[in-house]
XYZ file of C-alpha atoms in Angstrom:
592
model
C 100.044 -12.873 75.933
C 98.361 -12.492 79.248
C 100.125 -13.306 82.365
C 99.246 -16.718 84.102
C 97.192 -16.940 87.181
C 99.369 -16.558 90.154
C 97.313 -19.356 92.020
C 98.067 -21.677 89.314
C 101.701 -20.742 89.407
C 102.027 -21.247 93.133
C 100.257 -24.543 92.892
C 102.492 -25.826 90.174
C 105.486 -24.801 92.145
C 104.139 -26.658 95.323
C 103.345 -29.892 93.228
C 106.911 -30.026 91.770
C 108.704 -29.551 95.299
C 106.339 -31.969 97.112
C 106.644 -35.630 97.833
C 104.576 -37.936 95.700
C 102.153 -38.924 98.436
C 101.323 -35.300 99.075
C 100.432 -34.351 95.491
C 96.818 -35.791 95.465
C 95.734 -33.291 98.454
C 97.597 -30.261 96.739
C 95.718 -30.920 93.582
C 92.370 -30.626 95.167
C 93.102 -26.810 95.478
C 92.228 -26.854 91.710
C 88.530 -27.167 92.646
C 88.676 -23.681 94.253
C 90.557 -22.022 91.593
C 88.059 -23.365 88.892
C 85.163 -22.473 91.136
C 86.422 -18.739 91.417
C 85.261 -18.188 87.979
C 81.785 -18.682 86.330
C 81.365 -21.539 83.932
C 81.842 -20.674 80.160
C 83.303 -17.305 80.670
C 86.732 -16.171 79.176
C 88.302 -16.075 82.566
C 87.319 -19.698 83.234
C 88.805 -20.775 79.871
C 91.999 -18.902 80.626
C 92.439 -20.615 84.082
C 91.832 -24.055 82.391
C 94.534 -23.198 79.678
C 96.984 -22.432 82.364
C 96.248 -25.575 84.320
C 96.918 -27.512 81.217
C 100.037 -25.478 80.171
C 101.602 -26.205 83.779
C 100.814 -29.955 83.512
C 98.593 -29.959 86.335
C 95.916 -31.719 84.295
C 98.474 -34.463 83.514
C 99.326 -34.680 87.214
C 95.412 -35.278 87.869
C 95.186 -37.922 85.148
C 98.238 -39.971 86.313
C 97.256 -39.792 90.023
C 93.892 -41.460 89.245
C 95.997 -44.707 88.374
C 97.430 -44.861 91.716
C 96.321 -47.041 94.741
C 94.540 -44.468 96.901
C 94.008 -46.957 99.865
C 97.620 -46.259 100.705
C 97.711 -42.500 100.155
C 96.433 -39.499 102.291
C 92.817 -38.739 101.446
C 91.886 -42.115 100.254
C 89.372 -42.729 97.645
C 87.327 -39.725 98.427
C 90.249 -37.590 97.252
C 90.331 -39.782 93.911
C 86.712 -38.971 93.253
C 87.159 -35.323 93.637
C 90.187 -35.407 91.410
C 88.040 -37.325 88.704
C 85.586 -34.455 88.908
C 88.398 -31.824 88.565
C 89.873 -33.536 85.646
C 86.552 -33.681 83.580
C 85.923 -29.989 84.534
C 89.361 -29.033 83.360
C 89.068 -30.917 79.845
C 85.510 -29.494 79.184
C 85.692 -25.878 77.677
C 89.348 -26.257 77.161
C 90.677 -24.810 73.708
C 94.300 -25.943 73.305
C 96.142 -23.942 70.753
C 99.336 -25.517 70.682
C 99.224 -29.053 69.286
C 95.490 -29.672 69.560
C 95.690 -32.975 67.716
C 97.616 -34.557 70.500
C 95.187 -33.156 73.277
C 92.294 -34.720 71.335
C 93.586 -37.946 70.124
C 95.959 -38.877 72.987
C 95.263 -36.928 76.122
C 91.475 -37.005 76.181
C 91.291 -40.847 75.394
C 93.845 -41.565 78.032
C 91.905 -39.439 80.667
C 88.691 -41.544 79.803
C 90.651 -44.839 80.266
C 91.935 -43.600 83.685
C 88.508 -42.562 84.835
C 87.022 -45.828 83.938
C 89.857 -47.747 85.506
C 89.187 -45.814 88.611
C 85.471 -46.614 88.457
C 86.434 -50.453 88.077
C 88.453 -50.221 91.234
C 85.585 -48.433 93.280
C 82.892 -51.080 91.876
C 85.095 -53.981 93.048
C 85.682 -52.447 96.488
C 81.952 -51.711 96.700
C 81.214 -55.300 95.960
C 83.740 -56.655 98.512
C 82.752 -54.156 101.367
C 80.901 -55.463 104.352
C 79.862 -52.622 106.431
C 76.853 -50.493 105.296
C 78.844 -47.177 105.828
C 81.618 -48.415 103.918
C 79.453 -49.439 100.943
C 77.593 -46.213 100.888
C 80.878 -44.269 100.741
C 82.177 -46.480 97.873
C 78.832 -46.050 96.011
C 78.840 -42.257 96.483
C 82.428 -41.992 95.012
C 81.549 -44.434 92.160
C 78.527 -42.168 91.342
C 80.929 -39.140 91.371
C 83.354 -40.757 89.122
C 80.583 -41.787 86.590
C 79.150 -38.283 86.758
C 82.614 -36.885 85.923
C 82.829 -39.296 82.779
C 79.252 -38.111 81.607
C 80.209 -34.607 82.045
C 83.393 -35.227 80.040
C 81.866 -36.944 77.029
C 78.824 -34.372 77.236
C 81.362 -31.534 76.687
C 83.391 -33.724 74.143
C 80.906 -35.665 71.822
C 83.522 -37.404 70.071
C 84.530 -39.211 73.335
C 81.154 -41.058 73.545
C 82.464 -43.677 71.135
C 85.797 -43.840 72.884
C 83.997 -44.446 76.291
C 81.656 -47.175 74.715
C 84.816 -49.119 72.986
C 86.831 -49.114 76.145
C 87.350 -52.552 77.789
C 86.962 -50.989 81.386
C 83.449 -49.730 80.387
C 82.345 -53.335 79.168
C 83.710 -54.812 82.415
C 81.934 -52.231 84.513
C 78.714 -53.226 82.548
C 79.187 -57.037 83.033
C 78.322 -57.197 86.716
C 75.609 -58.789 88.761
C 75.537 -56.034 91.632
C 72.169 -54.214 91.122
C 73.308 -50.585 92.293
C 76.443 -50.351 90.239
C 74.794 -51.887 87.167
C 72.008 -49.328 87.284
C 74.687 -46.574 87.506
C 76.504 -47.965 84.497
C 73.384 -48.387 82.281
C 72.487 -44.694 83.081
C 76.027 -43.740 81.716
C 74.995 -45.686 78.597
C 71.817 -43.976 78.535
C 73.473 -40.608 78.569
C 75.791 -41.742 75.782
C 72.871 -42.493 73.669
C 71.230 -39.239 74.294
C 74.466 -37.270 73.624
C 75.314 -39.034 70.466
C 72.333 -41.203 69.006
C 74.319 -42.671 66.269
C 77.438 -43.814 68.355
C 76.315 -47.641 68.148
C 76.792 -47.356 64.347
C 80.291 -45.839 64.707
C 81.695 -48.542 67.067
C 82.874 -51.986 65.799
C 80.681 -54.864 65.374
C 82.187 -56.805 68.367
C 81.632 -54.055 70.734
C 77.921 -53.498 69.561
C 77.336 -57.154 70.059
C 78.889 -57.130 73.526
C 76.680 -54.342 74.718
C 73.525 -55.811 73.305
C 74.323 -59.204 74.622
C 74.758 -57.822 78.162
C 71.617 -55.943 78.042
C 69.600 -59.075 76.791
C 71.349 -61.195 79.274
C 70.275 -58.928 82.216
C 66.813 -59.340 81.023
C 66.913 -62.882 80.948
C 68.893 -63.774 84.064
C 67.334 -61.454 86.654
C 63.889 -60.677 88.190
C 64.669 -57.411 89.523
C 62.242 -54.744 88.070
C 64.838 -51.914 88.407
C 67.420 -53.701 86.205
C 64.639 -54.812 83.841
C 63.178 -51.207 83.508
C 66.677 -49.839 82.860
C 67.474 -52.535 80.179
C 64.190 -52.133 78.662
C 64.615 -48.402 78.232
C 68.089 -48.840 76.865
C 66.935 -51.226 74.091
C 63.845 -48.947 73.273
C 66.328 -45.972 73.112
C 68.526 -48.002 70.767
C 65.518 -49.004 68.670
C 64.176 -45.540 68.268
C 67.573 -43.667 67.404
C 69.056 -46.548 65.142
C 66.517 -48.063 63.007
C 69.161 -50.243 61.458
C 69.695 -51.975 64.787
C 65.964 -53.092 65.051
C 66.705 -55.604 62.361
C 69.775 -56.861 64.447
C 67.706 -57.372 67.628
C 65.049 -59.265 65.785
C 67.519 -61.448 63.897
C 70.204 -62.004 66.457
C 67.835 -62.580 69.635
C 64.842 -64.868 68.176
C 63.160 -65.379 71.456
C 63.460 -61.845 72.786
C 59.710 -60.862 72.078
C 58.500 -63.885 74.060
C 60.957 -63.073 76.821
C 59.846 -59.599 77.404
C 56.087 -60.216 77.084
C 56.209 -63.252 79.403
C 58.835 -62.243 82.175
C 58.400 -58.400 82.271
C 54.674 -57.698 81.574
C 53.035 -56.003 84.705
C 56.446 -54.991 86.433
C 55.598 -51.308 86.472
C 57.161 -50.110 83.080
C 54.565 -51.571 80.596
C 54.586 -48.172 78.592
C 58.193 -48.633 77.390
C 57.914 -52.395 77.100
C 54.898 -52.083 74.822
C 56.719 -49.485 72.640
C 59.790 -51.710 72.355
C 57.562 -54.841 71.591
C 55.622 -52.815 68.845
C 58.877 -51.947 67.036
C 60.055 -55.472 67.220
C 56.785 -56.979 66.022
C 56.591 -54.185 63.165
C 60.108 -55.246 62.018
C 59.349 -58.978 62.099
C 56.013 -58.266 60.160
C 57.745 -56.186 57.475
C 60.550 -58.746 56.841
C 58.062 -61.608 56.926
C 55.804 -59.816 54.565
C 58.449 -59.244 51.955
C 59.667 -62.933 52.355
C 56.043 -64.170 52.248
C 55.364 -62.373 48.950
C 58.437 -63.641 47.387
C 57.787 -67.059 48.552
C 54.151 -67.013 47.106
C 55.372 -65.767 43.828
C 58.050 -68.453 43.750
C 55.396 -71.112 44.715
C 53.091 -69.892 41.853
C 55.966 -70.189 39.247
C 56.726 -73.362 40.521
C 53.242 -74.664 40.511
C 52.581 -73.565 37.004
C 55.900 -75.197 35.648
C 55.274 -78.429 37.644
C 51.520 -78.514 36.345
C 52.831 -78.324 32.742
C 55.449 -81.070 33.358
C 52.938 -83.086 35.059
C 50.248 -82.888 32.470
C 52.735 -83.647 29.772
C 54.003 -86.748 31.644
C 50.442 -87.763 32.478
C 49.747 -88.048 28.826
C 52.430 -90.479 28.375
C 52.787 -92.210 31.767
C 49.486 -92.654 33.708
C 51.404 -94.387 36.535
C 53.529 -91.169 37.260
C 50.657 -89.886 39.383
C 51.561 -92.107 42.257
C 55.374 -91.240 42.080
C 54.505 -87.514 41.799
C 52.286 -87.649 45.053
C 54.901 -89.569 46.936
C 57.724 -87.184 45.793
C 55.651 -84.200 46.701
C 54.781 -85.474 50.340
C 58.356 -86.373 50.997
C 59.613 -82.982 49.817
C 57.033 -81.190 52.064
C 57.946 -83.300 54.941
C 61.564 -82.411 54.290
C 60.990 -78.757 54.177
C 59.005 -78.873 57.456
C 61.799 -80.785 59.056
C 64.265 -78.440 57.765
C 62.444 -75.329 59.189
C 61.924 -76.994 62.590
C 65.630 -78.044 62.722
C 66.722 -74.392 61.898
C 64.592 -73.039 64.649
C 65.992 -75.664 67.216
C 69.522 -74.714 66.080
C 68.910 -70.885 66.627
C 67.437 -71.604 70.014
C 70.261 -73.834 71.080
C 72.924 -71.338 69.782
C 71.206 -68.559 71.793
C 71.157 -70.738 74.874
C 74.790 -71.731 74.490
C 75.850 -68.206 74.000
C 74.272 -67.116 77.079
C 75.577 -70.201 79.073
C 79.100 -69.386 77.596
C 78.910 -65.669 78.889
C 77.595 -66.729 82.275
C 80.443 -69.361 82.534
C 82.976 -66.782 81.608
C 81.787 -64.287 84.233
C 81.811 -66.949 86.858
C 85.285 -67.912 85.922
C 86.544 -64.521 86.152
C 84.992 -63.924 89.410
C 86.389 -67.152 90.822
C 89.951 -66.147 89.631
C 89.460 -62.739 91.369
C 88.397 -64.487 94.675
C 91.335 -67.262 94.319
C 93.769 -64.302 93.808
C 92.406 -62.718 97.040
C 92.486 -65.677 99.064
C 96.087 -66.915 97.988
C 99.100 -65.374 99.843
C 101.031 -62.777 98.036
C 104.198 -64.851 97.925
C 102.283 -67.699 96.121
C 100.483 -65.469 93.581
C 103.282 -65.799 90.807
C 103.581 -69.596 91.569
C 99.850 -69.856 91.125
C 99.582 -67.741 88.030
C 102.472 -69.698 86.455
C 100.555 -72.956 87.213
C 97.352 -71.676 85.774
C 99.303 -70.394 82.580
C 100.849 -73.817 82.141
C 97.484 -75.629 82.543
C 95.971 -73.195 80.128
C 98.737 -73.510 77.584
C 98.467 -77.392 77.558
C 94.628 -77.198 77.364
C 94.944 -74.839 74.297
C 97.675 -77.147 72.612
C 95.601 -80.185 73.148
C 92.601 -78.691 71.600
C 94.533 -77.131 68.778
C 96.368 -80.301 67.963
C 93.084 -82.055 67.871
C 91.489 -79.641 65.765
C 94.582 -79.632 63.274
C 94.595 -83.510 63.237
C 90.940 -83.553 62.501
C 91.356 -80.878 59.699
C 94.183 -82.632 58.064
C 92.126 -85.973 58.179
C 89.286 -84.276 56.299
C 91.719 -82.648 53.825
C 93.573 -86.049 53.264
C 90.142 -87.968 53.085
C 89.998 -87.964 49.248
C 93.750 -88.810 48.767
C 93.256 -91.673 51.264
C 90.469 -92.956 49.119
C 92.437 -92.650 45.854
C 95.414 -94.411 47.632
C 93.146 -97.304 48.816
C 91.715 -97.397 45.189
C 95.168 -97.520 43.776
C 96.122 -100.351 46.285
C 93.047 -102.426 45.117
C 93.888 -101.952 41.488
C 97.407 -102.929 42.012
C 96.468 -105.871 43.989
C 94.090 -107.011 41.317
C 96.723 -106.333 38.556
C 99.395 -108.326 40.507
C 96.975 -111.241 41.060
C 96.067 -111.098 37.164
C 99.800 -110.970 36.277
C 100.844 -113.894 38.638
C 97.981 -116.177 37.269
C 99.013 -115.372 33.778
C 102.807 -116.013 34.681
C 101.905 -119.451 36.173
C 99.982 -120.377 32.941
C 103.053 -119.735 30.807
C 105.397 -122.780 30.041
C 108.877 -122.773 31.647
C 111.635 -122.005 29.091
C 114.689 -124.237 28.959
C 117.703 -123.347 31.060
C 120.141 -121.003 29.385
C 123.700 -120.777 30.802
C 124.737 -117.164 31.597
C 127.105 -115.646 29.088
C 130.586 -115.624 30.365
C 133.523 -113.337 29.890
C 135.965 -113.750 27.097
C 139.712 -114.052 27.927
C 140.275 -110.426 26.389
C 137.796 -108.889 28.874
C 139.067 -110.834 31.677
C 142.659 -109.587 31.094
C 141.330 -105.776 30.783
C 139.298 -106.240 34.045
C 142.294 -107.586 35.863
C 144.324 -104.721 34.690
C 141.837 -102.106 36.086
C 141.926 -103.980 39.366
C 145.742 -103.883 39.571
C 145.660 -100.205 38.681
C 143.305 -99.172 41.243
C 145.182 -101.065 43.841
C 148.356 -99.168 43.063
C 146.565 -95.844 43.351
C 145.007 -96.624 46.555
C 147.317 -98.795 48.744
C 145.887 -100.064 52.069
C 147.189 -98.550 55.234
C 149.124 -101.261 57.312
C 149.377 -101.441 61.189
C 151.830 -103.613 63.026
C 150.567 -105.943 65.811
C 152.458 -103.885 68.551
C 150.596 -100.656 67.302
C 147.148 -102.495 67.409
C 147.750 -103.617 71.002
C 148.843 -100.167 72.136
C 145.842 -98.580 70.629
C 143.656 -101.080 72.306
C 145.065 -100.543 75.685
C 144.704 -96.747 75.318
C 140.886 -97.235 74.330
C 140.415 -99.466 77.344
C 142.068 -97.085 79.807
C 139.812 -94.143 78.468
C 136.615 -96.189 78.827
C 137.508 -97.151 82.282
C 138.303 -93.493 83.318
C 134.848 -92.624 81.790
C 132.872 -95.097 83.623
C 134.677 -94.169 86.985
C 134.107 -90.460 86.637
C 130.400 -90.961 85.627
C 129.852 -93.024 88.703
C 131.459 -90.373 90.787
C 129.338 -87.651 89.077
C 126.083 -89.591 89.573
C 126.912 -89.897 93.332
C 127.655 -86.114 93.662
C 124.408 -85.315 91.858
C 122.424 -87.643 94.267
C 124.169 -86.029 97.220
C 123.398 -82.431 95.950
C 119.658 -83.471 95.362
C 119.467 -84.926 98.740
C 120.897 -81.880 100.468
C 118.577 -79.599 98.441
C 115.607 -81.577 99.502
C 116.663 -81.473 103.132
C 117.193 -77.579 102.900
C 113.740 -77.142 101.370
C 112.167 -79.232 104.021
C 113.825 -77.412 106.771
C 112.899 -74.077 105.155
C 109.154 -74.974 105.037
C 109.266 -76.341 108.828
C 110.823 -72.941 109.871
C 108.218 -70.849 107.809
C 105.303 -72.855 109.273
C 106.754 -72.957 112.778
C 104.984 -71.216 115.538
C 106.474 -68.407 117.706
C 108.639 -69.030 120.612
C 105.737 -68.219 123.071
C 103.446 -70.723 121.487
C 106.030 -73.596 121.099
C 105.176 -76.943 122.564
C 106.803 -80.299 122.925
C 105.208 -81.699 119.745
C 106.722 -78.699 117.810
C 110.266 -79.533 119.236
C 109.674 -83.214 118.113
C 108.974 -82.135 114.642
C 112.397 -80.471 114.313
C 114.222 -83.201 116.433
C 112.730 -86.179 114.177
C 112.572 -86.041 110.485
C 110.020 -88.920 110.097
C 107.143 -86.956 111.608
C 107.134 -84.151 108.757
C 107.537 -86.751 106.092
C 104.655 -88.835 107.457
C 102.520 -85.810 107.815
C 103.189 -84.773 104.110
C 102.782 -88.438 102.895
C 99.242 -88.450 104.687
C 98.197 -84.931 103.256
C 99.104 -86.447 99.738
C 97.208 -89.429 100.191
C 94.053 -87.574 101.246
C 94.506 -85.199 98.208
C 94.592 -88.314 95.917
C 91.520 -89.659 97.504
C 89.809 -86.100 97.160
C 90.842 -86.140 93.435
C 89.242 -89.496 92.733
C 86.064 -88.156 94.382
C 85.683 -84.968 92.113
C 82.678 -84.736 90.044
C 82.824 -85.320 86.191
C 82.789 -81.622 85.311
C 86.041 -80.942 87.252
C 87.730 -83.576 85.055
C 86.594 -82.427 81.731
C 90.090 -81.265 80.837
C 91.464 -84.679 81.642
C 89.706 -86.965 79.330
C 92.738 -88.794 77.963
C 94.345 -89.174 81.407
C 94.179 -92.640 83.146
C 92.033 -93.003 86.114
C 94.917 -93.950 88.431
C 97.158 -90.997 87.533
C 96.788 -87.639 89.163
C 98.468 -84.762 87.623
C 101.388 -83.370 89.542
C 100.272 -79.772 88.867
C 97.159 -80.251 90.810
C 98.804 -81.872 93.894
C 101.576 -79.107 93.999
C 98.869 -76.441 93.690
C 96.868 -77.956 96.440
C 99.603 -79.137 98.973
C 102.993 -77.649 97.822
C 105.821 -79.920 97.523
C 106.303 -83.375 99.336
C 110.181 -84.366 99.935
C 110.461 -88.257 100.357
C 113.621 -90.010 100.158
C 115.826 -86.983 99.508
C 114.147 -86.041 96.346
C 111.826 -83.450 95.398
């Protein structure tokens, strides 16, 4: 075996002995080591093999998961490490355990690169200064280029990138610049592996196509429209099976493309896409139309025969036939119209649901940034509790409705049985009233022998089971003991109740004092009003009561769409979770 590269050995030793925050800067030396050899030569492959054997590639992959805003070098170092990682993986031929490298290491590297891209995209969107936005955009472009280089050298990773949740999150964005970069990555994926959309699962395929169609329907930016149109055209050209999916899943796509994007500067690609969609629709409609016409001919011939046969016997049947024919034709027209309306409504509801989901996630991220770090766990617990209650409420309603529909037939049978039984009882009662009363017959009594035998059995049972006897003094003593134990229990319960009330009062007082101390200003900013707050307990209690009252008034003025989850809550009741999330906790009268 050839000796390892001394530069790789020295760097591995430095990484092992260095602190964690210094490792990213040390790993940047790999760029010079990789650049010293020409791409594709044996020396380059040997260097990449040494880097992988000494776990430097694993170090690069793990470092991408860290928060580089707190490390030396910042996000620029992370972008360079992403580029180094992709170059180390492309052209590397692992000899020992290649299955682990292909099935575990490479997917993990793709996941970490996409995770880093999501972080850079989020910071680019939140950045305010132009210079900072340009830096984050440049680093984001570097990371996406590294991802493209990686699946360009490893074609099997194209499907892995497309199925990754981080890639779908990168694609679902309203930012124009990052959206164009992510769509260019998708364009490269389709160029590298044209059949990748047929290899992924149906949910991923629908998510990607839904997002592309949503971008065409929700924006008027020609750059976004051009990129989305080219991607759909590429999908339609490479995957003929997906053209039928586009025409069947998105009924109004042709009209949307022709009305909204004609004359925007990419009419050539738009025309090709429309031609493919119209051709698929015409082929499908032509076959269906031929079958429909054949069925109509067969039905017409049979109906004509039946009609002529009936007309010979019943001349009056002409009017009935005409009426039924017109009614059926009207019914078919109504059915077709309703089907079209349902499909359009379904598409509209799907787009609205995706838009609402996106706004909900963005609102959650903004709230998490606004809320103080110490209140994040409390806020997440409250949101999880509300979500669980909503899910439980809808599930119980769905289960009750399902059980009701399943038991509807049994309820009908039960009601029918009740009606039949009631009628039968009435019939028997009437029949009983019509019968003459029979003369009175004395009950048959016991004979002397039976009476003696029964008395003997009673005496034998009393002898076998004698009753326990207790004297009057023992009964009084037992009664006094029971009274004493009852009095002790009542006294102990009163004392425990008073102690519990005192503990709750002290706990409420401590919580109030802690909250006052946390919200108190510094000693240099203290005023006489702040001293009054600590000297008098009525001022904070009154302030909290005023805030609670204002919150209750604000809740009653909420619009209807904020109360959709509270349909079964009375108007004068406000949820405690909503008040606690808005104002914290109010202590009144020593209770929380």
